[in-house]
PDB file of C-alpha atoms and ligand atoms in Angstrom:
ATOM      1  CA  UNK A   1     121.726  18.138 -24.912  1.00 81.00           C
ATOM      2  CA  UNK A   2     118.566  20.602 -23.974  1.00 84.00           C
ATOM      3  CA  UNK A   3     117.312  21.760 -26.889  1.00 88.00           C
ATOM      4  CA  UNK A   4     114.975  25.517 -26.174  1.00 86.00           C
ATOM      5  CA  UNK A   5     111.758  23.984 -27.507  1.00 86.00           C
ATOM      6  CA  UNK A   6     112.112  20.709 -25.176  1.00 88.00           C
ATOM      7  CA  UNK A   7     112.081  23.570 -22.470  1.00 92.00           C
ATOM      8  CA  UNK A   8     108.808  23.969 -20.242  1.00 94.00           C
ATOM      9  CA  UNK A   9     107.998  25.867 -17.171  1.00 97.00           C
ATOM     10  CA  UNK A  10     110.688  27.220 -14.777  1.00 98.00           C
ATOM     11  CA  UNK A  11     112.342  26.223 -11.766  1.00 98.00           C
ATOM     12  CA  UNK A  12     112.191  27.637  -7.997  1.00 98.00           C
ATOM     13  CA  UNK A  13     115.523  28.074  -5.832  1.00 98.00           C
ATOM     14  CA  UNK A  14     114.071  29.812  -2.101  1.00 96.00           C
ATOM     15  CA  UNK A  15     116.864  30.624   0.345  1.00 94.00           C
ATOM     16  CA  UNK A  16     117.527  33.598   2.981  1.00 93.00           C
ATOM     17  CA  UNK A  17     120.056  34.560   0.332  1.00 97.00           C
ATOM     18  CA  UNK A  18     122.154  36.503   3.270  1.00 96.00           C
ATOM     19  CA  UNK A  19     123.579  37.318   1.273  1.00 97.00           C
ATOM     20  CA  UNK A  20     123.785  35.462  -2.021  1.00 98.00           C
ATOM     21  CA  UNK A  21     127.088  33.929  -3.288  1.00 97.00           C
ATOM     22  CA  UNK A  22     128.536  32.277  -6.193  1.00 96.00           C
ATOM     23  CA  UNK A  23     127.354  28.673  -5.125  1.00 94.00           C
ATOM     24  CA  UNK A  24     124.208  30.056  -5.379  1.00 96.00           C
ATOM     25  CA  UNK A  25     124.363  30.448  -8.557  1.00 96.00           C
ATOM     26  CA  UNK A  26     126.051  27.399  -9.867  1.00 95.00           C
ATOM     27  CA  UNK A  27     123.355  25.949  -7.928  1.00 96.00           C
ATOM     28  CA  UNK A  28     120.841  27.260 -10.629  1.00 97.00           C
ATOM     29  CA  UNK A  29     123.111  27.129 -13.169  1.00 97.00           C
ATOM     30  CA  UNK A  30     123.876  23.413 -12.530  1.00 97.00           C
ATOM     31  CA  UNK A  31     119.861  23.448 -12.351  1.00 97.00           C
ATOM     32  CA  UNK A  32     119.363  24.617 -16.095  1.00 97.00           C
ATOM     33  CA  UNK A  33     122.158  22.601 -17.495  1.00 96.00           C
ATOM     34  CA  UNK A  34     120.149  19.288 -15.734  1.00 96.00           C
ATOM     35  CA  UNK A  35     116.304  20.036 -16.415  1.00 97.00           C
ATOM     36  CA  UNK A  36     114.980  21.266 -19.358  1.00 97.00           C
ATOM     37  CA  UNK A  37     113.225  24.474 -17.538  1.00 97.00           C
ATOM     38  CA  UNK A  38     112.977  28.037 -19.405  1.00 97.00           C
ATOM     39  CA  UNK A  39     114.729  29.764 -16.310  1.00 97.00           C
ATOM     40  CA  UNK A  40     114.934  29.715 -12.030  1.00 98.00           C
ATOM     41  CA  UNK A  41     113.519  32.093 -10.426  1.00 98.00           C
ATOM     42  CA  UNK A  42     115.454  32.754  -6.914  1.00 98.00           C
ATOM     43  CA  UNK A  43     113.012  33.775  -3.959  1.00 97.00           C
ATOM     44  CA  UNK A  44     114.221  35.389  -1.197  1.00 96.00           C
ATOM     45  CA  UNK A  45     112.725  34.526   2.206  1.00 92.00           C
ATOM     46  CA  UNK A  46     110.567  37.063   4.368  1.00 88.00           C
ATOM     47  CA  UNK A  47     110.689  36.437   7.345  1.00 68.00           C
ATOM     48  CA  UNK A  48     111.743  32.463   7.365  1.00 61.00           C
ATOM     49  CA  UNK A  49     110.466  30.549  10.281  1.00 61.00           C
ATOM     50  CA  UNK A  50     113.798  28.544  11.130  1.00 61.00           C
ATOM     51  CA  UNK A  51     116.304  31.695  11.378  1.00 63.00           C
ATOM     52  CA  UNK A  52     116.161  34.766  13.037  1.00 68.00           C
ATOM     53  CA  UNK A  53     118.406  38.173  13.148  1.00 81.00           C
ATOM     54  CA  UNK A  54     119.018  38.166   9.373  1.00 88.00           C
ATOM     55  CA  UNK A  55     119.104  40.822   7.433  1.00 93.00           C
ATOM     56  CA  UNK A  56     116.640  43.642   6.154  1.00 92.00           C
ATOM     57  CA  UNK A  57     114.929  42.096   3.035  1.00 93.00           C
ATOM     58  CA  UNK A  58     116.004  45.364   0.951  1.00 95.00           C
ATOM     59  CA  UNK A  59     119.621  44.587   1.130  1.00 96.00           C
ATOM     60  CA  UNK A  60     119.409  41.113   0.744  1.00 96.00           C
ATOM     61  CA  UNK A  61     116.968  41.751  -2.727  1.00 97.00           C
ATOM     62  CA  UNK A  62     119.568  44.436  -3.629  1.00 98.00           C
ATOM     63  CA  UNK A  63     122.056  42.185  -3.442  1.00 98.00           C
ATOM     64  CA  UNK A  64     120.163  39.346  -5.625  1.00 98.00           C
ATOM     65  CA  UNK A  65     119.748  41.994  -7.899  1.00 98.00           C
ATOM     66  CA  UNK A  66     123.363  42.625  -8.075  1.00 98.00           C
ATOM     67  CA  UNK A  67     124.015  39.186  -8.626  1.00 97.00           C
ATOM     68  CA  UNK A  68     121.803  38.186 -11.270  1.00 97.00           C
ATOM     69  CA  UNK A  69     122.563  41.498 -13.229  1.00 95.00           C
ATOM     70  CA  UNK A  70     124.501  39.454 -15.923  1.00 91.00           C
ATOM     71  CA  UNK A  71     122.475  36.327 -15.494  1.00 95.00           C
ATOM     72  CA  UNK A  72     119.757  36.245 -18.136  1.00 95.00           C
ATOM     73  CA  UNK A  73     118.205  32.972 -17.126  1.00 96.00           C
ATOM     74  CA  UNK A  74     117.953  33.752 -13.496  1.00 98.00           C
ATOM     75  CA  UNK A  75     114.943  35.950 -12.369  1.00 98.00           C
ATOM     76  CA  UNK A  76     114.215  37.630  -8.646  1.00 98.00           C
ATOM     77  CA  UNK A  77     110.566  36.371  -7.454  1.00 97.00           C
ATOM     78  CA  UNK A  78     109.506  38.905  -4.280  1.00 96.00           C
ATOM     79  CA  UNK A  79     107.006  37.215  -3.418  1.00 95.00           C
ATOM     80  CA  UNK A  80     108.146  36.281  -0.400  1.00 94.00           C
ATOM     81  CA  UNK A  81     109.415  39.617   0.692  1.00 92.00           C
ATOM     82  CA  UNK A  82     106.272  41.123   0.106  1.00 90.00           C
ATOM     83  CA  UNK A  83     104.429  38.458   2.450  1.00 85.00           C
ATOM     84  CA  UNK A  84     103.491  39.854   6.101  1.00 78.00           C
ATOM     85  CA  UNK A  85     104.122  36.891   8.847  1.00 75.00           C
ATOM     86  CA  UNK A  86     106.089  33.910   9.079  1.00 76.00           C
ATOM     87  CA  UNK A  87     106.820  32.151   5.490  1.00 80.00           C
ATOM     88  CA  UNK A  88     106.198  28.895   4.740  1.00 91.00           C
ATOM     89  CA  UNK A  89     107.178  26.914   1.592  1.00 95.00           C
ATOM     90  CA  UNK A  90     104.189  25.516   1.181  1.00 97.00           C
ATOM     91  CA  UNK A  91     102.460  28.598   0.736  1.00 95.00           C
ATOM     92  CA  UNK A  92     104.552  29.861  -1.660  1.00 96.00           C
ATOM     93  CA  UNK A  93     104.515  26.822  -4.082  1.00 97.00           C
ATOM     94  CA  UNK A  94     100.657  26.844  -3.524  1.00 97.00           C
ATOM     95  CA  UNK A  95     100.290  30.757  -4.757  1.00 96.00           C
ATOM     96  CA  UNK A  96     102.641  29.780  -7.659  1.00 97.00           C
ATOM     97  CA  UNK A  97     100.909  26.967  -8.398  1.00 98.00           C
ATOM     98  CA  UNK A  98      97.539  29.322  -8.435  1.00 98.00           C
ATOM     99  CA  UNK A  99      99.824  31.613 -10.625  1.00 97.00           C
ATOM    100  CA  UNK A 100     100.745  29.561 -13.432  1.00 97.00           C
ATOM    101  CA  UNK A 101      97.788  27.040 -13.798  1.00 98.00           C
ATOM    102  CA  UNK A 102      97.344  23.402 -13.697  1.00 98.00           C
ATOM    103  CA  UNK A 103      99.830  22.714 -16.645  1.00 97.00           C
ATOM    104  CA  UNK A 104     103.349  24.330 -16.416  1.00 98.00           C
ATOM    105  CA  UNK A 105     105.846  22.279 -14.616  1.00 98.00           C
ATOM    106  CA  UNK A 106     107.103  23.408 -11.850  1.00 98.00           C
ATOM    107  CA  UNK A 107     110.243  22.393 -10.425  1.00 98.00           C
ATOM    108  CA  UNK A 108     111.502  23.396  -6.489  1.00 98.00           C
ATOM    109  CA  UNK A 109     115.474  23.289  -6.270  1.00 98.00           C
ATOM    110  CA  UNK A 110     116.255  22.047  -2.737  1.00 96.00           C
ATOM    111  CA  UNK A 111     120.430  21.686  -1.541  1.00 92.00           C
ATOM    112  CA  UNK A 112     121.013  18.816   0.528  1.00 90.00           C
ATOM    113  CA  UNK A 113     120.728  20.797   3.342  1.00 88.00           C
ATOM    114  CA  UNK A 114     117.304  21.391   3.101  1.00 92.00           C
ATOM    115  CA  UNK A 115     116.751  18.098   1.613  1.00 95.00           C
ATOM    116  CA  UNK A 116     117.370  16.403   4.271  1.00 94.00           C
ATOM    117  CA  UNK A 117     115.429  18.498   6.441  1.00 93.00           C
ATOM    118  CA  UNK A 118     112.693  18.755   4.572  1.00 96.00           C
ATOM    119  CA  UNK A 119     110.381  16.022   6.947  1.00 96.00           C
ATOM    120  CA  UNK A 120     110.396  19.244   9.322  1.00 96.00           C
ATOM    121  CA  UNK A 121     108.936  21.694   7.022  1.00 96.00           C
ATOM    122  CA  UNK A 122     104.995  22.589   6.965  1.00 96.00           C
ATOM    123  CA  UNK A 123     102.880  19.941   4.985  1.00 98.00           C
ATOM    124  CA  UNK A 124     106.059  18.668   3.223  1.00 98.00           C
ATOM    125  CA  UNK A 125     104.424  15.567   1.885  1.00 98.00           C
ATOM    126  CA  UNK A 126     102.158  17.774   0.378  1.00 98.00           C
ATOM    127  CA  UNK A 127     104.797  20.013  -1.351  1.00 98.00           C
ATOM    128  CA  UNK A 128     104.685  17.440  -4.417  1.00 98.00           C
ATOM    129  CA  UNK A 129     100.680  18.106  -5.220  1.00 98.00           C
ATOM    130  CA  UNK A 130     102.517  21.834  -6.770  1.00 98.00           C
ATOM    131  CA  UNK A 131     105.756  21.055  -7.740  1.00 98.00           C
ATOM    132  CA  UNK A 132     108.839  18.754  -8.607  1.00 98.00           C
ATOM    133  CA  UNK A 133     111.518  18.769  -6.447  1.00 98.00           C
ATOM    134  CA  UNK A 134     114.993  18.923  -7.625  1.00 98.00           C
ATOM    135  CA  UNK A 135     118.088  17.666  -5.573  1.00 96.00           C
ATOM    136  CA  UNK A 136     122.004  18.083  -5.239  1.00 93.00           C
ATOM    137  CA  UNK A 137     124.208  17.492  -3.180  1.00 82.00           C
ATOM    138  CA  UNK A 138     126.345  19.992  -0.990  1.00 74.00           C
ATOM    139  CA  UNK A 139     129.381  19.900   0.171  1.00 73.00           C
ATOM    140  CA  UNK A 140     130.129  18.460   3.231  1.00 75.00           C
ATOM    141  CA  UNK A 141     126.147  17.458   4.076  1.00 75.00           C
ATOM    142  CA  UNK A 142     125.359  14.591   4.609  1.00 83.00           C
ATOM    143  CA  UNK A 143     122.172  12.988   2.602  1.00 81.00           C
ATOM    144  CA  UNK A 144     120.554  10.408   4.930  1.00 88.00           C
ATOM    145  CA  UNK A 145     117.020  11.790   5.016  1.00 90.00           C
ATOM    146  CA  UNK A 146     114.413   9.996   7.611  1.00 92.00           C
ATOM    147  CA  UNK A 147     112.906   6.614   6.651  1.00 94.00           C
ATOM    148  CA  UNK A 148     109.517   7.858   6.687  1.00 96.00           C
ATOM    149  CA  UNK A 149     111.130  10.568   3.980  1.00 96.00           C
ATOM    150  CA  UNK A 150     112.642   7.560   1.723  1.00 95.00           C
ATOM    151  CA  UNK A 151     109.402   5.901   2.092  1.00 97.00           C
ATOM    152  CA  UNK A 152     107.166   8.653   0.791  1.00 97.00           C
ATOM    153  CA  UNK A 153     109.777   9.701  -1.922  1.00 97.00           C
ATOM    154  CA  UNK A 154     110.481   6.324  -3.628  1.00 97.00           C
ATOM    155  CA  UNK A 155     107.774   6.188  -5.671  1.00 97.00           C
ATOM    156  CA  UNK A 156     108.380   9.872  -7.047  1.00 98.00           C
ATOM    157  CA  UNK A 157     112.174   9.626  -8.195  1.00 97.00           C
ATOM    158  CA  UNK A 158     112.428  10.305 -11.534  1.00 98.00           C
ATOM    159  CA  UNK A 159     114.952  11.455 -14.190  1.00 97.00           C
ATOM    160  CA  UNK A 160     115.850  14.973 -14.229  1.00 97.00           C
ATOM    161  CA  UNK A 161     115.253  15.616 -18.360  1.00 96.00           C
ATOM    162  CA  UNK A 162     111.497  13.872 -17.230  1.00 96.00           C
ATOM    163  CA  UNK A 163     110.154  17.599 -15.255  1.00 97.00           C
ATOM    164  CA  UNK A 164     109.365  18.863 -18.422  1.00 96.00           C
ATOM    165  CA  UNK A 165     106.848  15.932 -19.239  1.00 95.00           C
ATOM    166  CA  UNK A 166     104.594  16.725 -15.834  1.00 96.00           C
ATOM    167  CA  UNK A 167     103.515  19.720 -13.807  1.00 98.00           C
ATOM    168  CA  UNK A 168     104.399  18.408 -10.818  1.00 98.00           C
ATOM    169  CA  UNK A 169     104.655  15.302  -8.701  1.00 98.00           C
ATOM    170  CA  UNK A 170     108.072  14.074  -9.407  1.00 98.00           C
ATOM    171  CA  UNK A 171     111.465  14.151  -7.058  1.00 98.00           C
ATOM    172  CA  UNK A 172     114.740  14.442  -9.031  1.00 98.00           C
ATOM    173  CA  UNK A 173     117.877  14.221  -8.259  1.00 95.00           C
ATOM    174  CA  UNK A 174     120.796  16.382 -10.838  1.00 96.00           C
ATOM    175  CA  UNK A 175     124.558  16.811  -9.635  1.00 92.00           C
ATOM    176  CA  UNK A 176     126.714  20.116  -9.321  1.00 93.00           C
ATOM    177  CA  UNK A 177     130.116  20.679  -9.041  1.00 92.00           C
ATOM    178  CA  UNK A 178     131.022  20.476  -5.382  1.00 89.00           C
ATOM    179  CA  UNK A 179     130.768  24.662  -4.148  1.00 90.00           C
ATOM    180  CA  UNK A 180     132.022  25.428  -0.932  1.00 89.00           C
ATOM    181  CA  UNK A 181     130.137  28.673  -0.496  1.00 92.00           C
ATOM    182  CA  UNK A 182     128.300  29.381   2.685  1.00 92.00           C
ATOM    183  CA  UNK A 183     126.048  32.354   3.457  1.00 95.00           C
ATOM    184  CA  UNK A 184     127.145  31.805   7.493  1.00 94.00           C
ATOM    185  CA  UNK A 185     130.957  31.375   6.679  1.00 94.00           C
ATOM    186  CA  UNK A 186     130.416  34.402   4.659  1.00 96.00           C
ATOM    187  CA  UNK A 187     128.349  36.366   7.412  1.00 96.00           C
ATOM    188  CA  UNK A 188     130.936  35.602  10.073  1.00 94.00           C
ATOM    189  CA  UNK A 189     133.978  36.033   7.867  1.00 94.00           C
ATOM    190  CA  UNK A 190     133.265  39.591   7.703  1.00 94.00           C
ATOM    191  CA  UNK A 191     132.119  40.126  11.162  1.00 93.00           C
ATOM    192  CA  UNK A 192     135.169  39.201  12.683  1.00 91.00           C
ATOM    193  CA  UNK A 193     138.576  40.596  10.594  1.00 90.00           C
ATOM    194  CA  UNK A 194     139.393  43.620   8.219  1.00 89.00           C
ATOM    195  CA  UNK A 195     136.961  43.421   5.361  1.00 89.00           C
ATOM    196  CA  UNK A 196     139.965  42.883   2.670  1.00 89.00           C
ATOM    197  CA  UNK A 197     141.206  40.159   4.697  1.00 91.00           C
ATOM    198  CA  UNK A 198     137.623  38.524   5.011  1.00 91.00           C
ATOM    199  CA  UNK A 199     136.766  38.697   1.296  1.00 90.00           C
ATOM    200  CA  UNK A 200     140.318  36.693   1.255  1.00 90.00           C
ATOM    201  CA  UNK A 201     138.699  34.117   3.664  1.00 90.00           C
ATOM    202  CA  UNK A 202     135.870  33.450   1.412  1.00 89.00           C
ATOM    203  CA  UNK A 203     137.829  32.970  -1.683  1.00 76.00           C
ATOM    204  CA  UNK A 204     136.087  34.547  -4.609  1.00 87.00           C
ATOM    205  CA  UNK A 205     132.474  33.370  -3.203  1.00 95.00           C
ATOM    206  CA  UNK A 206     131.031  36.743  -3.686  1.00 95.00           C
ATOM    207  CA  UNK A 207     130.256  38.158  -6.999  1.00 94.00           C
ATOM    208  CA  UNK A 208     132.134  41.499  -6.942  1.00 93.00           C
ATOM    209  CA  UNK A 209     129.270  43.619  -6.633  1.00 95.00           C
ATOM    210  CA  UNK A 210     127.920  42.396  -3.854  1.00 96.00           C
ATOM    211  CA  UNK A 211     131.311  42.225  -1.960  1.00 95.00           C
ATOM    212  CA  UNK A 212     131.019  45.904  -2.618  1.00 95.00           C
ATOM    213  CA  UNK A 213     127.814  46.296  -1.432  1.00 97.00           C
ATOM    214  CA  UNK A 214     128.478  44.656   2.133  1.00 96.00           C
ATOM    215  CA  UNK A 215     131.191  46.936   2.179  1.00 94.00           C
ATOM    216  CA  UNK A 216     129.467  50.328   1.473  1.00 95.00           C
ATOM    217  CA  UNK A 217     126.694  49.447   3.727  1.00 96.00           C
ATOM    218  CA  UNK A 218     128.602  48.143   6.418  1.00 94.00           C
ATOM    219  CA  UNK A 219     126.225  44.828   6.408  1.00 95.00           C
ATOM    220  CA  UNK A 220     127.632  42.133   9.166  1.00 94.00           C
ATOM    221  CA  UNK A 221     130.523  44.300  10.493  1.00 85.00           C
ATOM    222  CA  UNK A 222     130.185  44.436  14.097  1.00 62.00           C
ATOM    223  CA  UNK A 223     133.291  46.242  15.084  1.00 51.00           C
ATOM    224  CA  UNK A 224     134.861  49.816  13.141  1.00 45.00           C
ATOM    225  CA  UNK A 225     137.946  49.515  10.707  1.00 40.00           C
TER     226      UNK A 225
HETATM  227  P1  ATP B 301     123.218  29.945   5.523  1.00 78.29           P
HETATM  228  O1  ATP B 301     124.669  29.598   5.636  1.00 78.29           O
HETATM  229  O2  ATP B 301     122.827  31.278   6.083  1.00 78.29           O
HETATM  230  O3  ATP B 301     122.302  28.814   5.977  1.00 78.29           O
HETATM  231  P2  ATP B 301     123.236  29.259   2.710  1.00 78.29           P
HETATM  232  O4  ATP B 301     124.587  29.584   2.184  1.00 78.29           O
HETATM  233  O5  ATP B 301     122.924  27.813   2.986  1.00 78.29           O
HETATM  234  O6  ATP B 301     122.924  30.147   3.985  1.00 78.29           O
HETATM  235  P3  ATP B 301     120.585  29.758   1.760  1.00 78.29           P
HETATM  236  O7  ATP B 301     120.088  31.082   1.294  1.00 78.29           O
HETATM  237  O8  ATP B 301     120.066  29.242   3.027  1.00 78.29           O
HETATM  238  O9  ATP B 301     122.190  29.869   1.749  1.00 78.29           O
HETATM  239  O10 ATP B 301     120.461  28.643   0.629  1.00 78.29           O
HETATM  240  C1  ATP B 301     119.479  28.609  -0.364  1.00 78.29           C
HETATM  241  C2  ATP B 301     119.644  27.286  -1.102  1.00 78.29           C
HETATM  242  O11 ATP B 301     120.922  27.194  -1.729  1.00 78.29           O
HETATM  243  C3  ATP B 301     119.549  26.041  -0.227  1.00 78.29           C
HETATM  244  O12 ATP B 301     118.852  25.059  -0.964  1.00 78.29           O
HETATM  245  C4  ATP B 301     120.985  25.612  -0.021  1.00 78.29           C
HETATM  246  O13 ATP B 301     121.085  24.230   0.203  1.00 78.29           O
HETATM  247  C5  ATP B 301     121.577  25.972  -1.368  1.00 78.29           C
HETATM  248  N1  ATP B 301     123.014  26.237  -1.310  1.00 78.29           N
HETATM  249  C6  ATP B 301     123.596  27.293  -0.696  1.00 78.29           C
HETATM  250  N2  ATP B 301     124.936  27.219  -0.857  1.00 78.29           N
HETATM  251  C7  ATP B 301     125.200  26.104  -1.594  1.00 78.29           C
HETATM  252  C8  ATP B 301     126.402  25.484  -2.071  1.00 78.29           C
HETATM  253  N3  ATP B 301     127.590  25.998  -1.807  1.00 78.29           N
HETATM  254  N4  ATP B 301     126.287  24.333  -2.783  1.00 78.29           N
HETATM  255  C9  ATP B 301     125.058  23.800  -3.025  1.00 78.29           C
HETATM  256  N5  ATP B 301     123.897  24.333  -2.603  1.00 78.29           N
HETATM  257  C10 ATP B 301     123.951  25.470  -1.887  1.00 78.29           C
END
């Protein structure tokens, strides 16, 4: 059990949130319930350097905002969004880093997905010198990471409950209910039938406000109805 005075700094979930969805948040949820952290704060991307064609940062912070609306330990960070040029993790934990000072732990939540990806990111083995990183598994990924990953994380696994006791440094590894949720499936649910129908497809994965708000401003329809 996480007591609120074991909790210490705050934990960072990044994503193109296009738009955000209910695994989402169970991810950060899951997050809280793990580490002892005083809240996540979810960063959506500028202009991330591995997609392109997504949509205008306004809607997808609108939508975030929708979504977290009832959510009291979950905070919108726009840091990102406000950030001319190509983003780059490494930046951003850097700036927070610069933020917060030497002392507060800080603790980057990273699905599988980008988990395993992560020896393709900017100055990854450097990502660690700022923060913790936090893992869990996604359904339907697959978690062999490179060997040259393995190598240079062994030595930083930790316990989850153990973030609290360091600023940074550590790699962690929590479990979440298995979430189905997809931004894509999402994205091409709706492009391609009757919106009712799609929001059937996707099976409850949208909070209902944002389901509302693709509707009313037409976001990923490419055909009339
Ligand atoms: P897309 O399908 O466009 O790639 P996405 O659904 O993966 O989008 P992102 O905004 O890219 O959403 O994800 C942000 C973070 O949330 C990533 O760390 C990703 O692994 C994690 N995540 C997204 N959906 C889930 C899920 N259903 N279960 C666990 N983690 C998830």
């Amino acid at each position: 059990m996480i007591t609120p005075e074991l909790r210490r700094g705050f934990g960072i979930l990044g994503g193109t949130f296009d738009p955000v969805h209910s695994g989402h948040i169970s991810l950060a949820k899951a997050a809280m319930a793990a580490m002892p952290l005083t809240r996540v704060e979810l960063i959506p991307a500028g202009e991330p350097w591995q997609k392109s064609g997504i949509t205008p940062g306004i809607h997808r912070l609108n939508m975030l905002r929708i979504a977290v609306e009832c959510e009291p330990l979950l905070r919108i960070n726009t840091m990102e969004l406000c950030r001319l040029g190509a983003t780059y993790t490494i930046d951003t934990v850097r700036e927070l880093r610069h933020e917060v000072g030497p002392a507060m732990p800080l603790v980057l939540i990273l699905g599988m997905d980008q988990w395993t990806n992560l020896s393709t990111w900017k100055d990854w083995q450097r990502l660690t010198d700022y923060v913790h990183l936090a893992i869990t598994t996604r359904e339907g990924i697959d978690s062999t990471i490179p060997a040259k990953q393995e190598i240079w994380a062994r030595p930083r696994y930790a316990q989850p409950e153990h973030v609290s006791l360091e600023a940074s440094g550590l790699i962690v590894r929590f479990s979440m209910a298995p979430h189905l949720a997809s931004a894509t499936r999402i994205r091409n649910a709706v492009a391609k039938q009757p919106f009712a129908k799609a929001m059937q497809s996707v099976d409850g994965w949208l909070p209902v406000g944002v389901s509302r708000y693709i509707r009313e401003h037409a976001l990923y329809q490419y055909h009339d109805r």
